[in-house]
């Protein structure tokens, strides 16, 4: 069905170009130092969409490789312009995960940030014939977070370690000081997993803790980097999105439960508060706006396509609101320059799949009070899919990844399936 169109896009994601353009250089196991610097510069730009880490301006790819070799490998895999090279780097990442994380018990910021990058741009490594990794890597990243104690305050962490050291003659060490780097990465991981969970449905989101609330508050208050406000805002929006997913999963026939649609006003109010607190410089930030309009569309869809007896005026108002936010979502998406679509995080495609699913349900809803002509003139799903296909072909022209795959690139495959 149309509502699964994005699943097809994701399953087709494996970038490529005409095989005749492949050279020996494209089959190198890793980029040259010059290519690495160019790819690193590209990743800096991509990172603005989901800033789970801060890269100092003076940092070079060569310096990053010395400091955090696993993160460097993950960044090169995501940004490489050669599919054979991406494949080699992808296998290297899998081996390093097995060796360093499982065999050697490495619990480092290098491993954690590398996995969060890989999960945040998961689209670059998904596709037919590729080994699944989303649930595995998300779970491994969570295990690092737990081992490093990043979901609990250093004082809580010290308390629990003291139980193990109760018989030790040595005095307990003072509580660790939580770093900004740690705060960003735990929130970035939560965001990546929460958004992925809403799409896959096979795994649980990383549990939100009081300490993560503290991390959010500190990042917002200190405003150490301009990108911190983007991360904070997206996490706040997704916390509402997480509430929506819980309500969506609730069984309709659970007695003792209030109908889910009564929670809408409170969730809309939270989103309005986030919107009103947006600093002027972020008022037109497309990644924030895409997540905001997708989440608001989902909020308005709560209870709509169920047996709940929603009053007609409330129901129709919600259907119009769903449609309005879907239209705004696509207006923002189609305004993104084709050359920048290539670097969109996985979240953008998950959001699109939610919007498509909502529009499909609105299109097929059998409700006499619902005026489908307004839907068609506002957000017609078929014409939106056509525009998406055109965009993907345009992206393929301006982001020429070289491949040995005769089926075309990540984007041409997605366009063909759509």
Short mmCIF file of C-alpha atoms in Angstrom, two decimals:
data_model
loop_
_atom_site.label_atom_id
_atom_site.label_comp_id
_atom_site.label_asym_id
_atom_site.label_seq_id
_atom_site.Cartn_x
_atom_site.Cartn_y
_atom_site.Cartn_z
CA UNK A 1 0.00 0.00 0.00
CA UNK A 2 0.95 3.64 -0.28
CA UNK A 3 1.41 3.93 3.47
CA UNK A 4 4.42 1.63 3.28
CA UNK A 5 6.02 3.57 0.44
CA UNK A 6 8.76 4.88 2.66
CA UNK A 7 9.65 1.40 3.88
CA UNK A 8 10.40 0.70 0.23
CA UNK A 9 12.59 3.80 0.01
CA UNK A 10 14.54 2.77 3.08
CA UNK A 11 14.93 -0.80 1.81
CA UNK A 12 16.33 0.61 -1.40
CA UNK A 13 18.84 2.91 0.20
CA UNK A 14 22.25 2.07 -1.16
CA UNK A 15 23.79 4.95 -3.10
CA UNK A 16 25.38 4.36 -6.50
CA UNK A 17 26.35 5.62 -9.95
CA UNK A 18 26.95 4.17 -13.40
CA UNK A 19 29.36 1.23 -13.14
CA UNK A 20 31.35 2.41 -16.14
CA UNK A 21 32.59 5.40 -14.13
CA UNK A 22 34.22 3.23 -11.46
CA UNK A 23 37.99 3.47 -11.22
CA UNK A 24 40.54 1.61 -9.12
CA UNK A 25 40.48 4.61 -6.78
CA UNK A 26 36.80 3.91 -6.05
CA UNK A 27 37.72 0.44 -4.80
CA UNK A 28 40.27 1.71 -2.27
CA UNK A 29 39.50 0.47 1.26
CA UNK A 30 39.51 4.02 2.59
CA UNK A 31 39.60 7.60 1.28
CA UNK A 32 42.88 9.43 0.63
CA UNK A 33 43.88 12.06 3.25
CA UNK A 34 42.59 14.79 0.90
CA UNK A 35 39.27 13.00 0.36
CA UNK A 36 38.99 12.40 4.10
CA UNK A 37 39.23 16.14 4.81
CA UNK A 38 36.54 16.86 2.19
CA UNK A 39 34.26 14.14 3.61
CA UNK A 40 34.85 15.43 7.14
CA UNK A 41 33.86 18.95 6.04
CA UNK A 42 30.69 17.49 4.52
CA UNK A 43 29.89 15.65 7.76
CA UNK A 44 30.23 18.92 9.72
CA UNK A 45 27.39 20.30 7.60
CA UNK A 46 25.28 17.15 8.03
CA UNK A 47 25.81 17.30 11.79
CA UNK A 48 23.89 20.60 11.96
CA UNK A 49 20.71 18.54 11.41
CA UNK A 50 21.24 16.33 14.49
CA UNK A 51 24.07 17.85 16.56
CA UNK A 52 24.78 15.00 19.01
CA UNK A 53 28.41 16.14 19.25
CA UNK A 54 30.46 19.30 18.83
CA UNK A 55 33.46 19.27 16.49
CA UNK A 56 35.91 22.12 17.23
CA UNK A 57 36.63 24.30 14.18
CA UNK A 58 40.36 23.50 14.34
CA UNK A 59 39.76 19.72 14.29
CA UNK A 60 40.93 18.01 11.08
CA UNK A 61 40.04 14.55 9.78
CA UNK A 62 43.64 13.45 10.38
CA UNK A 63 43.51 14.64 14.02
CA UNK A 64 40.12 12.99 14.55
CA UNK A 65 41.50 9.71 13.21
CA UNK A 66 44.30 9.78 15.79
CA UNK A 67 41.92 10.72 18.62
CA UNK A 68 38.81 8.69 17.70
CA UNK A 69 39.58 6.12 14.98
CA UNK A 70 36.20 4.34 15.14
CA UNK A 71 34.23 7.59 14.83
CA UNK A 72 36.48 8.55 11.89
CA UNK A 73 35.70 5.23 10.14
CA UNK A 74 31.95 5.72 10.67
CA UNK A 75 32.07 9.27 9.27
CA UNK A 76 34.04 8.12 6.21
CA UNK A 77 31.56 5.29 5.62
CA UNK A 78 28.60 7.69 5.69
CA UNK A 79 30.13 10.37 3.49
CA UNK A 80 32.17 8.33 0.96
CA UNK A 81 31.25 8.93 -2.69
CA UNK A 82 32.10 5.33 -3.67
CA UNK A 83 29.73 2.45 -2.94
CA UNK A 84 32.50 -0.23 -3.00
CA UNK A 85 34.42 1.86 -0.47
CA UNK A 86 31.30 2.32 1.69
CA UNK A 87 30.87 -1.46 1.65
CA UNK A 88 34.48 -2.10 2.77
CA UNK A 89 34.16 0.49 5.55
CA UNK A 90 30.80 -0.95 6.63
CA UNK A 91 32.37 -4.40 7.08
CA UNK A 92 35.32 -2.85 8.92
CA UNK A 93 32.86 -1.16 11.32
CA UNK A 94 31.07 -4.45 11.96
CA UNK A 95 34.39 -6.19 12.72
CA UNK A 96 35.53 -3.38 15.01
CA UNK A 97 32.21 -3.49 16.87
CA UNK A 98 32.71 -7.23 17.43
CA UNK A 99 36.38 -6.93 18.42
CA UNK A 100 36.46 -3.73 20.45
CA UNK A 101 32.99 -3.73 21.98
CA UNK A 102 32.24 -7.41 22.50
CA UNK A 103 35.66 -9.08 22.67
CA UNK A 104 37.78 -6.36 24.32
CA UNK A 105 34.98 -4.70 26.32
CA UNK A 106 35.83 -1.22 25.00
CA UNK A 107 33.42 1.34 26.48
CA UNK A 108 34.68 4.61 25.04
CA UNK A 109 33.28 7.90 23.75
CA UNK A 110 34.89 6.96 20.40
CA UNK A 111 32.73 3.83 20.08
CA UNK A 112 29.60 5.57 21.36
CA UNK A 113 29.81 8.60 19.08
CA UNK A 114 30.63 6.38 16.10
CA UNK A 115 27.54 4.23 16.70
CA UNK A 116 25.31 7.29 17.21
CA UNK A 117 26.54 8.74 13.90
CA UNK A 118 25.89 5.41 12.15
CA UNK A 119 22.36 5.21 13.61
CA UNK A 120 21.53 8.87 12.92
CA UNK A 121 22.34 8.48 9.20
CA UNK A 122 21.17 4.85 9.03
CA UNK A 123 19.80 5.36 5.51
CA UNK A 124 23.33 5.33 4.08
CA UNK A 125 23.81 1.65 5.00
CA UNK A 126 20.35 0.14 4.61
CA UNK A 127 19.11 -1.76 1.58
CA UNK A 128 18.44 -5.13 -0.03
CA UNK A 129 21.12 -7.70 0.69
CA UNK A 130 22.63 -5.67 3.51
CA UNK A 131 22.85 -7.13 7.00
CA UNK A 132 20.39 -5.50 9.41
CA UNK A 133 22.10 -3.36 12.04
CA UNK A 134 19.66 -0.84 13.50
CA UNK A 135 18.43 -2.85 16.50
CA UNK A 136 21.86 -4.44 17.11
CA UNK A 137 23.83 -1.19 17.06
CA UNK A 138 21.15 0.69 19.04
CA UNK A 139 21.31 -1.98 21.75
CA UNK A 140 25.12 -1.97 21.80
CA UNK A 141 25.18 1.83 22.02
CA UNK A 142 22.77 1.63 24.97
CA UNK A 143 25.07 -0.90 26.67
CA UNK A 144 27.95 1.62 26.42
CA UNK A 145 25.72 4.35 27.87
CA UNK A 146 24.77 2.10 30.80
CA UNK A 147 28.37 1.02 31.43
CA UNK A 148 29.53 4.65 31.33
CA UNK A 149 26.65 5.61 33.64
CA UNK A 150 25.44 8.37 31.32
CA UNK A 151 21.73 8.01 32.11
CA UNK A 152 22.29 8.61 35.84
CA UNK A 153 23.88 11.47 37.73
CA UNK A 154 27.51 10.93 38.79
CA UNK A 155 26.32 10.94 42.44
CA UNK A 156 23.84 8.10 41.73
CA UNK A 157 26.55 6.26 39.83
CA UNK A 158 28.99 6.64 42.74
CA UNK A 159 26.36 5.33 45.17
CA UNK A 160 25.82 2.14 43.16
CA UNK A 161 29.56 1.49 42.71
CA UNK A 162 30.08 1.87 46.46
CA UNK A 163 27.94 -1.24 47.02
CA UNK A 164 30.55 -3.22 45.08
CA UNK A 165 33.44 -1.64 46.96
CA UNK A 166 31.96 -1.88 50.46
CA UNK A 167 34.68 -4.30 51.56
CA UNK A 168 37.49 -2.29 50.00
CA UNK A 169 39.92 -0.50 52.32
CA UNK A 170 40.34 2.35 49.83
CA UNK A 171 38.17 5.47 50.18
CA UNK A 172 35.60 5.83 47.37
CA UNK A 173 36.63 8.21 44.56
CA UNK A 174 34.78 11.54 44.35
CA UNK A 175 31.81 11.62 41.94
CA UNK A 176 32.81 12.20 38.32
CA UNK A 177 31.96 15.51 36.70
CA UNK A 178 29.53 15.07 33.82
CA UNK A 179 30.91 16.62 30.61
CA UNK A 180 28.98 18.48 27.91
CA UNK A 181 30.19 15.86 25.41
CA UNK A 182 28.52 13.14 27.52
CA UNK A 183 25.30 15.13 27.85
CA UNK A 184 25.07 15.65 24.10
CA UNK A 185 25.75 12.06 23.15
CA UNK A 186 23.23 10.50 25.55
CA UNK A 187 20.51 12.88 24.31
CA UNK A 188 21.56 12.26 20.69
CA UNK A 189 21.33 8.50 21.20
CA UNK A 190 17.92 8.81 22.89
CA UNK A 191 16.69 10.92 19.96
CA UNK A 192 17.98 8.50 17.30
CA UNK A 193 16.50 5.45 19.06
CA UNK A 194 13.17 7.11 19.86
CA UNK A 195 12.65 8.14 16.23
CA UNK A 196 13.77 4.73 14.90
CA UNK A 197 11.49 2.90 17.36
CA UNK A 198 8.47 4.82 16.10
CA UNK A 199 9.29 3.44 12.63
CA UNK A 200 10.45 -0.12 13.32
CA UNK A 201 8.25 -1.02 16.28
CA UNK A 202 10.48 -3.97 17.26
CA UNK A 203 12.48 -2.30 20.00
CA UNK A 204 11.99 -0.14 23.07
CA UNK A 205 13.18 3.44 23.38
CA UNK A 206 16.01 4.16 25.80
CA UNK A 207 14.24 4.95 29.10
CA UNK A 208 14.13 8.68 29.87
CA UNK A 209 15.59 9.51 33.28
CA UNK A 210 15.67 12.47 35.68
CA UNK A 211 19.37 12.86 34.89
CA UNK A 212 18.58 13.20 31.18
CA UNK A 213 16.19 16.02 32.16
CA UNK A 214 19.18 17.61 33.90
CA UNK A 215 21.36 17.13 30.79
CA UNK A 216 18.68 18.86 28.70
CA UNK A 217 18.42 21.76 31.17
CA UNK A 218 22.21 22.23 31.40
CA UNK A 219 22.68 22.23 27.61
CA UNK A 220 19.86 24.76 27.27
CA UNK A 221 21.12 27.00 30.08
CA UNK A 222 24.85 26.95 29.23
CA UNK A 223 24.35 27.26 25.46
CA UNK A 224 28.03 26.34 25.02
CA UNK A 225 27.61 25.80 21.26
CA UNK A 226 25.00 27.36 18.99
CA UNK A 227 24.03 23.85 17.82
CA UNK A 228 23.03 22.81 21.36
CA UNK A 229 19.74 24.70 20.99
CA UNK A 230 18.90 22.55 17.95
CA UNK A 231 19.52 19.30 19.85
CA UNK A 232 17.57 20.53 22.91
CA UNK A 233 14.58 21.60 20.79
CA UNK A 234 14.47 18.35 18.82
CA UNK A 235 14.63 16.27 22.00
CA UNK A 236 11.78 18.33 23.52
CA UNK A 237 9.64 17.77 20.42
CA UNK A 238 10.44 14.05 20.35
CA UNK A 239 9.49 13.70 24.03
CA UNK A 240 6.00 14.70 22.86
CA UNK A 241 6.38 12.27 19.94
CA UNK A 242 7.22 9.52 22.42
CA UNK A 243 3.97 10.24 24.32
CA UNK A 244 2.08 10.00 21.01
CA UNK A 245 3.61 6.58 20.28
CA UNK A 246 2.61 5.31 23.74
CA UNK A 247 -0.98 6.46 23.16
CA UNK A 248 -1.01 4.90 19.67
CA UNK A 249 0.13 1.55 21.08
CA UNK A 250 -2.49 1.53 23.80
CA UNK A 251 -5.13 -1.15 23.22
CA UNK A 252 -8.55 0.29 22.43
CA UNK A 253 -10.45 -2.15 24.60
CA UNK A 254 -8.49 -1.51 27.79
CA UNK A 255 -11.25 -0.79 30.28
CA UNK A 256 -10.34 1.69 33.03
CA UNK A 257 -8.51 3.76 30.35
CA UNK A 258 -9.75 7.13 29.15
CA UNK A 259 -10.13 7.52 25.36
CA UNK A 260 -6.77 8.58 23.95
CA UNK A 261 -8.07 11.60 22.00
CA UNK A 262 -8.64 13.56 25.24
CA UNK A 263 -4.86 13.88 25.62
CA UNK A 264 -4.52 15.87 22.38
CA UNK A 265 -4.99 19.41 23.79
CA UNK A 266 -2.24 18.89 26.38
CA UNK A 267 0.22 17.60 23.75
CA UNK A 268 -0.65 20.40 21.29
CA UNK A 269 -0.11 22.89 24.11
CA UNK A 270 3.38 21.44 24.79
CA UNK A 271 4.29 21.77 21.10
CA UNK A 272 2.99 25.37 21.04
CA UNK A 273 5.17 26.15 24.05
CA UNK A 274 8.24 24.71 22.29
CA UNK A 275 7.38 26.76 19.20
CA UNK A 276 6.95 29.98 21.21
CA UNK A 277 10.34 29.47 22.91
CA UNK A 278 12.26 28.96 19.66
CA UNK A 279 14.99 31.58 19.29
CA UNK A 280 14.63 33.69 16.13
CA UNK A 281 17.67 32.05 14.51
CA UNK A 282 15.92 28.65 14.69
CA UNK A 283 12.47 29.82 13.60
CA UNK A 284 13.17 28.57 10.05
CA UNK A 285 15.41 25.61 10.91
CA UNK A 286 14.07 22.96 8.54
CA UNK A 287 15.07 19.92 10.61
CA UNK A 288 13.27 21.31 13.65
CA UNK A 289 10.23 22.29 11.56
CA UNK A 290 10.02 18.89 9.83
CA UNK A 291 10.00 17.11 13.20
CA UNK A 292 7.58 19.66 14.68
CA UNK A 293 4.98 19.40 11.88
CA UNK A 294 5.28 15.61 11.70
CA UNK A 295 4.77 15.33 15.47
CA UNK A 296 1.82 17.73 15.41
CA UNK A 297 0.22 15.77 12.56
CA UNK A 298 0.64 12.60 14.63
CA UNK A 299 -0.83 14.28 17.73
CA UNK A 300 -3.97 15.19 15.77
CA UNK A 301 -4.25 11.62 14.46
CA UNK A 302 -4.46 10.11 17.98
CA UNK A 303 -7.59 7.96 18.19
CA UNK A 304 -8.78 9.02 14.71
CA UNK A 305 -8.56 5.70 12.91
CA UNK A 306 -9.92 3.61 15.79
CA UNK A 307 -13.32 2.69 17.16
CA UNK A 308 -13.27 5.50 19.72
CA UNK A 309 -16.46 7.52 19.67
CA UNK A 310 -14.89 10.91 19.01
CA UNK A 311 -17.47 13.74 18.70
CA UNK A 312 -17.86 14.74 15.04
CA UNK A 313 -16.67 18.35 15.40
CA UNK A 314 -13.53 17.19 17.27
CA UNK A 315 -12.91 14.39 14.76
CA UNK A 316 -13.23 16.54 11.63
CA UNK A 317 -11.16 19.34 13.17
CA UNK A 318 -8.40 16.78 13.89
CA UNK A 319 -8.53 15.45 10.32
CA UNK A 320 -8.14 18.98 8.92
CA UNK A 321 -5.26 19.68 11.31
CA UNK A 322 -3.55 16.43 10.25
CA UNK A 323 -3.88 17.47 6.61
CA UNK A 324 -2.62 21.02 7.24
CA UNK A 325 0.54 19.85 9.02
CA UNK A 326 1.19 17.19 6.35
CA UNK A 327 1.04 19.91 3.68
CA UNK A 328 3.42 22.15 5.64
CA UNK A 329 5.80 19.22 6.16
CA UNK A 330 6.00 18.59 2.41
CA UNK A 331 6.32 22.32 1.62
CA UNK A 332 9.41 22.43 3.85
CA UNK A 333 10.78 19.14 2.49
CA UNK A 334 10.46 20.18 -1.17
CA UNK A 335 12.15 23.53 -0.43
CA UNK A 336 15.38 21.73 0.55
CA UNK A 337 17.98 22.07 -2.25
CA UNK A 338 18.49 18.70 -3.98
CA UNK A 339 22.21 18.78 -3.17
CA UNK A 340 21.37 18.89 0.56
CA UNK A 341 18.75 16.12 0.55
CA UNK A 342 21.54 13.53 0.34
CA UNK A 343 22.75 14.41 3.84
CA UNK A 344 19.35 14.32 5.56
CA UNK A 345 19.33 12.11 8.66
CA UNK A 346 17.26 8.92 8.89
CA UNK A 347 14.76 10.91 11.01
CA UNK A 348 13.60 12.91 7.96
CA UNK A 349 12.59 9.70 6.16
CA UNK A 350 10.90 8.29 9.25
CA UNK A 351 8.92 11.52 9.54
CA UNK A 352 7.96 11.29 5.88
CA UNK A 353 6.74 7.72 6.36
CA UNK A 354 4.49 8.84 9.25
CA UNK A 355 3.08 11.68 7.13
CA UNK A 356 2.45 9.32 4.20
CA UNK A 357 0.71 6.82 6.47
CA UNK A 358 -1.54 9.57 7.86
CA UNK A 359 -2.41 10.85 4.39
CA UNK A 360 -3.18 7.32 3.23
CA UNK A 361 -5.58 6.81 6.15
CA UNK A 362 -7.20 10.19 5.52
CA UNK A 363 -7.58 9.30 1.82
CA UNK A 364 -9.23 5.95 2.55
CA UNK A 365 -11.26 7.05 5.61
CA UNK A 366 -14.95 6.24 5.28
CA UNK A 367 -16.43 9.20 7.11
CA UNK A 368 -19.43 11.03 5.64
CA UNK A 369 -18.51 14.24 7.43
CA UNK A 370 -14.97 14.27 5.98
CA UNK A 371 -14.59 16.34 2.79
CA UNK A 372 -11.97 14.51 0.74
CA UNK A 373 -11.96 17.24 -1.91
CA UNK A 374 -10.30 19.54 0.61
CA UNK A 375 -7.75 16.80 1.34
CA UNK A 376 -7.06 16.39 -2.38
CA UNK A 377 -6.63 20.11 -2.97
CA UNK A 378 -4.42 20.52 0.14
CA UNK A 379 -2.23 17.39 0.32
CA UNK A 380 -2.91 14.86 -2.42
CA UNK A 381 -0.81 11.80 -1.63
CA UNK A 382 -0.29 10.64 -5.22
CA UNK A 383 0.92 14.02 -6.46
CA UNK A 384 3.19 14.31 -3.41
CA UNK A 385 4.70 10.90 -4.23
CA UNK A 386 5.26 12.07 -7.83
CA UNK A 387 7.07 15.17 -6.59
CA UNK A 388 9.20 13.01 -4.27
CA UNK A 389 10.17 10.80 -7.23
CA UNK A 390 11.20 13.88 -9.25
CA UNK A 391 13.23 15.16 -6.30
CA UNK A 392 15.07 11.83 -5.89
CA UNK A 393 16.06 11.84 -9.57
CA UNK A 394 17.33 15.42 -9.14
CA UNK A 395 19.34 14.41 -6.07
CA UNK A 396 20.90 11.59 -8.06
CA UNK A 397 22.17 14.12 -10.60
CA UNK A 398 23.70 16.52 -8.09
CA UNK A 399 25.10 13.92 -5.64
CA UNK A 400 26.96 11.56 -7.99
CA UNK A 401 27.90 8.53 -5.90
CA UNK A 402 29.88 5.99 -7.93
CA UNK A 403 28.77 2.38 -7.83
CA UNK A 404 29.18 -1.14 -9.11
CA UNK A 405 25.43 -1.72 -8.69
CA UNK A 406 23.48 -1.87 -11.98
CA UNK A 407 20.21 -0.99 -10.20
CA UNK A 408 21.19 2.65 -9.74
CA UNK A 409 21.70 4.82 -6.68
CA UNK A 410 20.04 5.10 -3.32
CA UNK A 411 17.78 7.76 -4.78
CA UNK A 412 17.02 6.21 -8.18
CA UNK A 413 16.12 2.94 -6.46
CA UNK A 414 13.81 4.82 -4.12
CA UNK A 415 12.25 6.68 -7.04
CA UNK A 416 11.63 3.47 -9.01
CA UNK A 417 9.97 1.78 -6.05
CA UNK A 418 7.77 4.82 -5.37
#
